[in-house]
Coordinates of C-alpha atoms in Angstrom, one line a residue:
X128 CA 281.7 46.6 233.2
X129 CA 282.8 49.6 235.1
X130 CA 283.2 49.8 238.8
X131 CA 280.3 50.7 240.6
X132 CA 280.6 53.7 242.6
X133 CA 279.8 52.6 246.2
X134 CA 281.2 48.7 245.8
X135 CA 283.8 49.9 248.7
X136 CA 280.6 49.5 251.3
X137 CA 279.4 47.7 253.1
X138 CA 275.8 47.7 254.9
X139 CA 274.4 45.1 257.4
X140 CA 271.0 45.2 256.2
X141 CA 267.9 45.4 259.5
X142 CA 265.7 47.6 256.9
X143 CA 262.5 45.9 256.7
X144 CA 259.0 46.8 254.5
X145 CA 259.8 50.0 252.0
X146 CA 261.3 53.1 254.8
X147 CA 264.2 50.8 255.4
X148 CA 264.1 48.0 252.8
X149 CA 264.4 50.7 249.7
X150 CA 266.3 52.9 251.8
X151 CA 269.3 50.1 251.5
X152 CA 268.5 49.0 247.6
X153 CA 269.4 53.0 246.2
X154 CA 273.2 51.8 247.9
X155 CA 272.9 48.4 246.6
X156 CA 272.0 49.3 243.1
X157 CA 274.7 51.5 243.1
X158 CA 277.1 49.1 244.3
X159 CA 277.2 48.7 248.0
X160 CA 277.6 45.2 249.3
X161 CA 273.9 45.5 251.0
X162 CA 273.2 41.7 253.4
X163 CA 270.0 41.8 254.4
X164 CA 269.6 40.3 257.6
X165 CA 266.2 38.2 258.4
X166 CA 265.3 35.3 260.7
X167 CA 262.7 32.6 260.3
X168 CA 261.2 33.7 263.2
X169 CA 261.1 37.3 262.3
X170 CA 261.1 37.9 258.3
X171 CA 260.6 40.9 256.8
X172 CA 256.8 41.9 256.7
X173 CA 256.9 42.5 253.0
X174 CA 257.2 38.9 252.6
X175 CA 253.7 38.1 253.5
X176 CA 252.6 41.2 251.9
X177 CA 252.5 38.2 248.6
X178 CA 249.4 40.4 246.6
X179 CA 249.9 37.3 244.3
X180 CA 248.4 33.8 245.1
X181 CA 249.2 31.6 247.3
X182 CA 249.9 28.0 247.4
X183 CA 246.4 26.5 247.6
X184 CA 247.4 23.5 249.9
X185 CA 249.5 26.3 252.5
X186 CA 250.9 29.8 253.1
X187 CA 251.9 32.0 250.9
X188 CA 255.4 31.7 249.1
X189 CA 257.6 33.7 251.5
X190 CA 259.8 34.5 247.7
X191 CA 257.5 35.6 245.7
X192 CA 256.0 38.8 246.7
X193 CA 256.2 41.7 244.8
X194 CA 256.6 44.3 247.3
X195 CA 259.6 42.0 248.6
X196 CA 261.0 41.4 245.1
X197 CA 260.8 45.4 244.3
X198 CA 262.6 46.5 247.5
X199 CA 265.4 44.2 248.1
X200 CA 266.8 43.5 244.4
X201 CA 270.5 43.3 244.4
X202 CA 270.6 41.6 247.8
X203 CA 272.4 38.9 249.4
X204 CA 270.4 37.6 252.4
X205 CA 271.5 36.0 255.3
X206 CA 268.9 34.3 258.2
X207 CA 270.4 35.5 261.5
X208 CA 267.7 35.1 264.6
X209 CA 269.0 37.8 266.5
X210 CA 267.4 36.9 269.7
X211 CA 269.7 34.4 269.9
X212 CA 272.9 34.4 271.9
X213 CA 274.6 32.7 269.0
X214 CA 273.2 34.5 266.5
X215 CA 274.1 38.2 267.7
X216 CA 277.3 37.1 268.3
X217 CA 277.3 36.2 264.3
X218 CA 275.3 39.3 263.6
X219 CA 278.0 41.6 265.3
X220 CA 281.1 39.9 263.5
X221 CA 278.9 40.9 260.7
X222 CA 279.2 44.5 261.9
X223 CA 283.1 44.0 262.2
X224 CA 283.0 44.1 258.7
X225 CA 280.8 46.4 257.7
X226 CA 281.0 50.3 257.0
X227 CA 277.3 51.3 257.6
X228 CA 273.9 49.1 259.7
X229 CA 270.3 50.6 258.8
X230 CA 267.4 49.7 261.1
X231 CA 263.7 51.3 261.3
X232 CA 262.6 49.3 264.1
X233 CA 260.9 50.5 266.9
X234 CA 263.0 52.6 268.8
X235 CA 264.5 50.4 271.9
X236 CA 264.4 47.4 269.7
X237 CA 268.0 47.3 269.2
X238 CA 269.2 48.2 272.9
X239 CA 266.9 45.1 274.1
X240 CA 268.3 42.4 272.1
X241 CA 272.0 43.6 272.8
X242 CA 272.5 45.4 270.1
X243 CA 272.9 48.7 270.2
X244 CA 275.5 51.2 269.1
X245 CA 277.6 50.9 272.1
X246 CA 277.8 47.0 271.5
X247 CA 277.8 48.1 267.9
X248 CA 280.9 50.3 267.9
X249 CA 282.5 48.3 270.4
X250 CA 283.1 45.9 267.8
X251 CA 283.6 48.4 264.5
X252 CA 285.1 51.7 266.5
X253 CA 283.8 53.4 262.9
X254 CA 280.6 52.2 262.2
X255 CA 277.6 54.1 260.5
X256 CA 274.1 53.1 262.5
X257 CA 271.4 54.7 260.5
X258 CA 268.2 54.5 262.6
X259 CA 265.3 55.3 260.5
X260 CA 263.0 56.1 263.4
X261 CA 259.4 56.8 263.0
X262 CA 259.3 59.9 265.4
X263 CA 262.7 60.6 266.6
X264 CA 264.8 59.5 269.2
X265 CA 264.1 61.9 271.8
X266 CA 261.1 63.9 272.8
X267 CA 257.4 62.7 274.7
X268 CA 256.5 60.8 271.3
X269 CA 259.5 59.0 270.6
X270 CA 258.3 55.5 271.2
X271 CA 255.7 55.9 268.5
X272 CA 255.6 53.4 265.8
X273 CA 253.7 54.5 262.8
X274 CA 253.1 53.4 259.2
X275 CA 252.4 56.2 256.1
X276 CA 248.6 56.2 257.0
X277 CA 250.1 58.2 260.7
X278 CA 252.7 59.8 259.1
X279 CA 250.6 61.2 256.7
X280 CA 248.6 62.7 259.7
X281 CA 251.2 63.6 262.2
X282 CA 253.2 65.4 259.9
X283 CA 250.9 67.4 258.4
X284 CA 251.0 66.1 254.8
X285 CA 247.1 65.0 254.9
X286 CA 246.0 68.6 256.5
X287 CA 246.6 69.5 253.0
X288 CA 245.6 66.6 250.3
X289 CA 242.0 66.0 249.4
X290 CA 239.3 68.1 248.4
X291 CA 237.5 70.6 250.1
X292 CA 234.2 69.0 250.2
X293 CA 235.6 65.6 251.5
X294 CA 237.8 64.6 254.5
X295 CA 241.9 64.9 254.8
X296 CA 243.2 62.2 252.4
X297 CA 245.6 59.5 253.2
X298 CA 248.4 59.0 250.2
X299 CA 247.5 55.7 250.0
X300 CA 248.5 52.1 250.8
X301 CA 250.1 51.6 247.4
X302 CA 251.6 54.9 247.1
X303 CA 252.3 55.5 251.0
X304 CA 254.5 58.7 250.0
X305 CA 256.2 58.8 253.5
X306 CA 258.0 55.6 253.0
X307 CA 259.0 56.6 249.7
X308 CA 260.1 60.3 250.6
X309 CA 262.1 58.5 253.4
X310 CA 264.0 56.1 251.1
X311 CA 265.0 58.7 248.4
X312 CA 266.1 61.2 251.4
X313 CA 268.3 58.7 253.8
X314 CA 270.8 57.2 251.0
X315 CA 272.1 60.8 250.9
X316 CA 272.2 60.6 254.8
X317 CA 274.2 57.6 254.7
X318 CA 276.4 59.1 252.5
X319 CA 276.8 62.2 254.7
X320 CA 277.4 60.3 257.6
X321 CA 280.3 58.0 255.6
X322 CA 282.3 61.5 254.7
X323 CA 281.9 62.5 258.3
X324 CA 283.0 59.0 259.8
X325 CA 286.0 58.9 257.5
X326 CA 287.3 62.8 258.3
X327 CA 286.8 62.0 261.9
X328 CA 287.2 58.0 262.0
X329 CA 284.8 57.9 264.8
X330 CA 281.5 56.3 265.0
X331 CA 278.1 58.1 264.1
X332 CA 274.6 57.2 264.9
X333 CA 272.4 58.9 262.6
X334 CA 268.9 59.2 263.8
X335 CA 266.4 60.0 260.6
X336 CA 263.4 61.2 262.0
X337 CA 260.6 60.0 259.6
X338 CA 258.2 62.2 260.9
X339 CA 260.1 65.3 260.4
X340 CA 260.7 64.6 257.1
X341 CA 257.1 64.2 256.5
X342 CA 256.7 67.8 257.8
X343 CA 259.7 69.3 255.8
X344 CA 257.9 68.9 252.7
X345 CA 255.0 71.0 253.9
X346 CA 257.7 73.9 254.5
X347 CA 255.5 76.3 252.7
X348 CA 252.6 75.8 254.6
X349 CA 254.3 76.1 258.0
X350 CA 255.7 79.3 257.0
X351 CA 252.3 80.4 255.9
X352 CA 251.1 80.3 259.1
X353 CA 254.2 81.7 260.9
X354 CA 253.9 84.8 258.6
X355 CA 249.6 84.9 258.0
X356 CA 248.1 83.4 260.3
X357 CA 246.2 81.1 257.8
X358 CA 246.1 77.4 257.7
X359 CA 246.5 76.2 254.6
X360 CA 243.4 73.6 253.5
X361 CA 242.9 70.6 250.8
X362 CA 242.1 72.5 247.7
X363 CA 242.0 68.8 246.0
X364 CA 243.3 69.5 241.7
X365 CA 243.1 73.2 241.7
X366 CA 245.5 76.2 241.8
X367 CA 245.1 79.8 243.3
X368 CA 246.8 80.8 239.4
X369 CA 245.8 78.1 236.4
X370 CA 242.0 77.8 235.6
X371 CA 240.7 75.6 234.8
X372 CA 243.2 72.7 236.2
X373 CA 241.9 69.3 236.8
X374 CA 241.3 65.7 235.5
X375 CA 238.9 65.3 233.3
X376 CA 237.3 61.8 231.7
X377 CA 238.3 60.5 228.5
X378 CA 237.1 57.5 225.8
X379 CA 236.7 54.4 228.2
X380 CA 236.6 53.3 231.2
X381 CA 238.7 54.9 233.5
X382 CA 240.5 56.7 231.2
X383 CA 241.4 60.4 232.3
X384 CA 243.6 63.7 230.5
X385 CA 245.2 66.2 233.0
X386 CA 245.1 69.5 232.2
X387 CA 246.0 73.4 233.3
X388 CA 245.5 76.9 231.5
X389 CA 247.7 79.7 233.6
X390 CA 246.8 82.5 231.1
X391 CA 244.5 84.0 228.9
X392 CA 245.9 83.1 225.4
X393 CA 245.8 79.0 226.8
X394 CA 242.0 79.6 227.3
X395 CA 241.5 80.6 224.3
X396 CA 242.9 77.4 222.7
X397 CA 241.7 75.5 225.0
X398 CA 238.6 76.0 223.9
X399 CA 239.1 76.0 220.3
X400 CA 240.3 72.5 220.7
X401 CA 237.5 71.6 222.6
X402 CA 235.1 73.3 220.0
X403 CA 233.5 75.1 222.8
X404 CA 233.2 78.6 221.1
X405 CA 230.2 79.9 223.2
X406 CA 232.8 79.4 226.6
X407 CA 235.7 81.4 224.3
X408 CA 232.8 84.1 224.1
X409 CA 231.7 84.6 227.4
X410 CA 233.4 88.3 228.5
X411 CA 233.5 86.9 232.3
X412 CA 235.7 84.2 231.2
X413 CA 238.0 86.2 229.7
X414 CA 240.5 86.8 232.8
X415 CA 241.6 84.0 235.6
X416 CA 239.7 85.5 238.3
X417 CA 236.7 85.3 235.9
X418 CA 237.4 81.6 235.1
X419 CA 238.3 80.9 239.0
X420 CA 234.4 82.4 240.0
X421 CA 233.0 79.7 237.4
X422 CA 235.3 76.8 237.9
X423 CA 232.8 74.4 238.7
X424 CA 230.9 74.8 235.6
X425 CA 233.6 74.9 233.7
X426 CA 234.8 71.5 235.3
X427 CA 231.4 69.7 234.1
X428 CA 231.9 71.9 230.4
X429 CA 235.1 70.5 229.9
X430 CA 234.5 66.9 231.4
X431 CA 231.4 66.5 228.7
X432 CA 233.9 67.9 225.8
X433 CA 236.8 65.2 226.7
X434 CA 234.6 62.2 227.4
X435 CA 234.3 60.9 224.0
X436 CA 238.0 61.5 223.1
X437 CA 241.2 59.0 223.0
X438 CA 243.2 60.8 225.7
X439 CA 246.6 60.3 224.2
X440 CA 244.8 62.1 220.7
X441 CA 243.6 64.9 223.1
X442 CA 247.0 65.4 224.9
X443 CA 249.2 65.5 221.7
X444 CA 246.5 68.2 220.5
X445 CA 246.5 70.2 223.1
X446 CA 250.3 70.3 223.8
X447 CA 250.5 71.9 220.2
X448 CA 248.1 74.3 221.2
X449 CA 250.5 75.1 224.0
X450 CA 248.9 73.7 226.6
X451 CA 250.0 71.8 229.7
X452 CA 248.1 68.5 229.6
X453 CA 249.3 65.1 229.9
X454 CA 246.7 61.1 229.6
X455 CA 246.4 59.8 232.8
X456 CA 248.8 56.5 232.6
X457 CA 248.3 53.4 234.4
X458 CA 250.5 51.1 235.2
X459 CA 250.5 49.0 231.6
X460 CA 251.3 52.3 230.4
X461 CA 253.4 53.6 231.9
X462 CA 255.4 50.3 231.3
X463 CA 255.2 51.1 227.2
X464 CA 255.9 54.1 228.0
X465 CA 258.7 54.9 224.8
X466 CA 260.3 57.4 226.9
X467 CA 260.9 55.5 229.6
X468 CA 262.0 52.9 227.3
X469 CA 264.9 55.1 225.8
X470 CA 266.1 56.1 229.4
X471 CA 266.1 52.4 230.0
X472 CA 264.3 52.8 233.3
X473 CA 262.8 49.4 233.2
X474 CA 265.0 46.3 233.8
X475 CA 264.5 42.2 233.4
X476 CA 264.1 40.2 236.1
X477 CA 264.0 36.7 236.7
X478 CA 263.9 35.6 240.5
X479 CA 264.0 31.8 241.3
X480 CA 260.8 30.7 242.1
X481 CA 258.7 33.9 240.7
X482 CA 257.7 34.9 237.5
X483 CA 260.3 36.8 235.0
X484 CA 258.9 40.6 235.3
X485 CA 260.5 44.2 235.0
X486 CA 261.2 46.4 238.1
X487 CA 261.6 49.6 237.8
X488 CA 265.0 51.3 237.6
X489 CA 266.5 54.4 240.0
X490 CA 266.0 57.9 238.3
X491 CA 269.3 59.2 238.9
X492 CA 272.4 57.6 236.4
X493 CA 276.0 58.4 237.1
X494 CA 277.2 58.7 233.5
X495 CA 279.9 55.5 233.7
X496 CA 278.3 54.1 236.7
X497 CA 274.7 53.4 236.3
X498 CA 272.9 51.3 238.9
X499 CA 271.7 48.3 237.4
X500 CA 269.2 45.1 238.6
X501 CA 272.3 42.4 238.8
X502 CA 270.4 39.9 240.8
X503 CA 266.7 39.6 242.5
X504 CA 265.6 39.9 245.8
X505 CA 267.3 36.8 248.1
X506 CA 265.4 33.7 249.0
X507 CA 265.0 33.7 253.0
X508 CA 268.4 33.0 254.1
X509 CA 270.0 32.1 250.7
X510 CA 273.1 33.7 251.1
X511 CA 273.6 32.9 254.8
X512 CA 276.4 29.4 254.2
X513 CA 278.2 31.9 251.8
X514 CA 278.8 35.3 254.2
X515 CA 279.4 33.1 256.8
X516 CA 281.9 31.2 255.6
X517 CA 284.2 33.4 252.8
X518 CA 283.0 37.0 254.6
X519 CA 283.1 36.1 258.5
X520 CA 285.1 32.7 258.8
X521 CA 283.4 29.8 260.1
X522 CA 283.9 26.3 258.9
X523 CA 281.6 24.2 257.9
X524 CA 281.4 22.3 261.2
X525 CA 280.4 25.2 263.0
X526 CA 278.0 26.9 260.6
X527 CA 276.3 23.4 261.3
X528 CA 275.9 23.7 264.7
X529 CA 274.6 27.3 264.6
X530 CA 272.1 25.7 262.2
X531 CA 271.0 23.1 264.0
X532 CA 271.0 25.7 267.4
X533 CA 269.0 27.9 265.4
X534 CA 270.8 30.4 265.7
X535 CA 270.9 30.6 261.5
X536 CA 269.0 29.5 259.1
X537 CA 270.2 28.5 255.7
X538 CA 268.6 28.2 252.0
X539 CA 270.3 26.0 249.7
X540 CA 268.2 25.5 246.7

């Protein structure tokens, strides 16, 4: 196998739920030696985020959730309690040896238990801290915490999803889109931050502002206003060009086609598809604006012509028509998906302790060094004996007595 790209880094892992947690797994599935760094008395939230079933008899398995397992893949784990004196002194030999730490904690968090980058870069004169703050480090709001659900309102992002008969939509607890937006965005970040440190060989504290990059994405929205005056509003599936565009119900239950017609000539087979030849006769439908005035109608026209039809069927039809218009997938789907299969998105996993499953795979490939799933999420401290001893140099006798101090904690299954 081919050397992985970034298998020269090292990150001490802090990143916790998906913000910082998938932040770090980009870097570890291309390479980087990523330690996640947890406690028994502060895990990782995702851990008890289980959405599978817990033992009957006590609490949930703290290895088997999903969110954890989809986030942390290619992992080692080490239990560190970094409230204790022992155990930040273990923590920041950690550092020693390491090119990059990530942290979304609150901001402070670090600074209070010792830890901050003075301490940091007093032991690694070149490290990378990466602090993946919810609204900034400086400024009358900086010691907000926040999950997507506020990001989603302070940056602007839910001013302009939902539909304009209904309130401001949240992206949702399974989607959460900040989070996500947050973890594709830093790993270049880091990376920028690496060239800078090694040019300068000087120590750099990044501070991501989560919030901000909420509102970058709205870009054209703020610069609507700067330049009109206007707010920009929900306008839920539609589009000021393409009508009719929307989602519209198929065969079954819960089974939807996506569809848009930018121009004339679309319309027009559009509806021969649809076998709807009175709508392909009607002069005022004949131009966009036409077909904008009547959208509504049009929506419950078209809704009534798809609801009988297999969606897949419908979609293949209509896309050699030249049309735009894609099923709706679910997950199951999306998992069959053949195309997906020939990019070999979808990778075999089999944690310890949890079902064998697929995760999903990272949509960017170097060409001789793809990232790859080599090894599930970490049992809660599984890795901790190993780093200690071969990485950081303690014996046995004393990994012992940090054990049995608490400082550590230690999975040996």
């Amino acid at each position: 196998m081919n050397t992985l790209a970034l298998d020269h880094i090292r990150v001490a892992d802090l990143g916790i739920i998906t913000a910082g947690a998938a932040t770090t797994q980009v870097l570890a599935d291309f390479g980087a030696d990523v330690i996640k760094v947890e406690s028994t008395t502060y895990t990782d939230p995702f851990r008890q985020w289980t959405q599978v079933a817990a033992k009957s008899n006590g609490p949930a398995d703290l290895n088997a959730s999903p969110p954890f397992q989809s986030v942390n893949r290619n992992k080692r784990g080490v239990g560190i309690d970094l409230k204790h004196a022992r155990g930040r002194e273990a923590f920041l030999r950690l550092v020693s040896v390491s090119d990059v730490v990530v942290e979304n904690f609150r901001r402070g968090v670090l600074e209070r238990l010792g830890l901050g980058f003075d301490e940091l870069r007093a032991v690694k004169p070149d490290i990378v801290l990466v602090s993946l703050t919810s609204q900034g480090l400086t400024g009358p709001e900086s010691g907000y915490i926040s999950f997507g659900s506020t990001l989603d309102a302070l940056g602007g992002l839910m001013s302009v999803t939902g539909y304009d008969d209904q309130t401001p939509r949240w992206s949702g607890t399974n989607v959460n889109y900040p989070d996500q937006l947050v973890s594709f965005l830093a790993p270049g970040v880091i990376l920028a931050a690496l060239r800078q440190r090694d040019l300068t060989g000087e120590a750099i504290h990044v501070d991501f502002s989560q919030r901000e990059s909420v509102t970058s994405v709205i870009g054209e929205s703020v610069l609507g206003y700067t330049t009109t005056g206007e707010v920009a509003r929900p306008h839920g599936n539609r589009d000021p060009v393409a009508a009719p565009q929307g989602v519209y119900p198929c065969q079954g239950e819960e089974q939807w086609l996506a569809l848009s017609v930018p121009g004339d000539e679309q319309w027009t087979e559009l509806c021969r598809v649809l076998d709807l030849p009175a709508l392909a006769e009607d002069d005022q439908l004949r131009t966009a604006s036409g077909r904008q005035f009547a959208h509504d109608v049009l929506d419950k026209q078209i809704a009534a012509a798809t609801a009988g039809r297999d969606k897949h069927d419908l979609a293949a039809r209509l896309q050699e028509a030249g049309i735009a218009a894609s099923p709706v997938l679910d997950a199951g789907e999306v998992l069959d998906s053949p195309q997906l299969a020939a990019l070999g998105f979808f990778q075999d996993a089999a944690p310890g302790g949890f079902p064998a499953h697929r995760q999903r795979g990272f949509a960017a490939e170097l060409q001789d060094t793809p990232g790859t799933v080599r090894q599930p999420a970490p049992r809660l401290g599984e890795h901790t004996r190993d780093v200690l001893s071969a990485l950081l140099g303690y014996s046995d006798q004393e990994i012992a007595e940090l054990a049995d101090a608490g400082a550590i904690s230690l999975d040996e299954h």
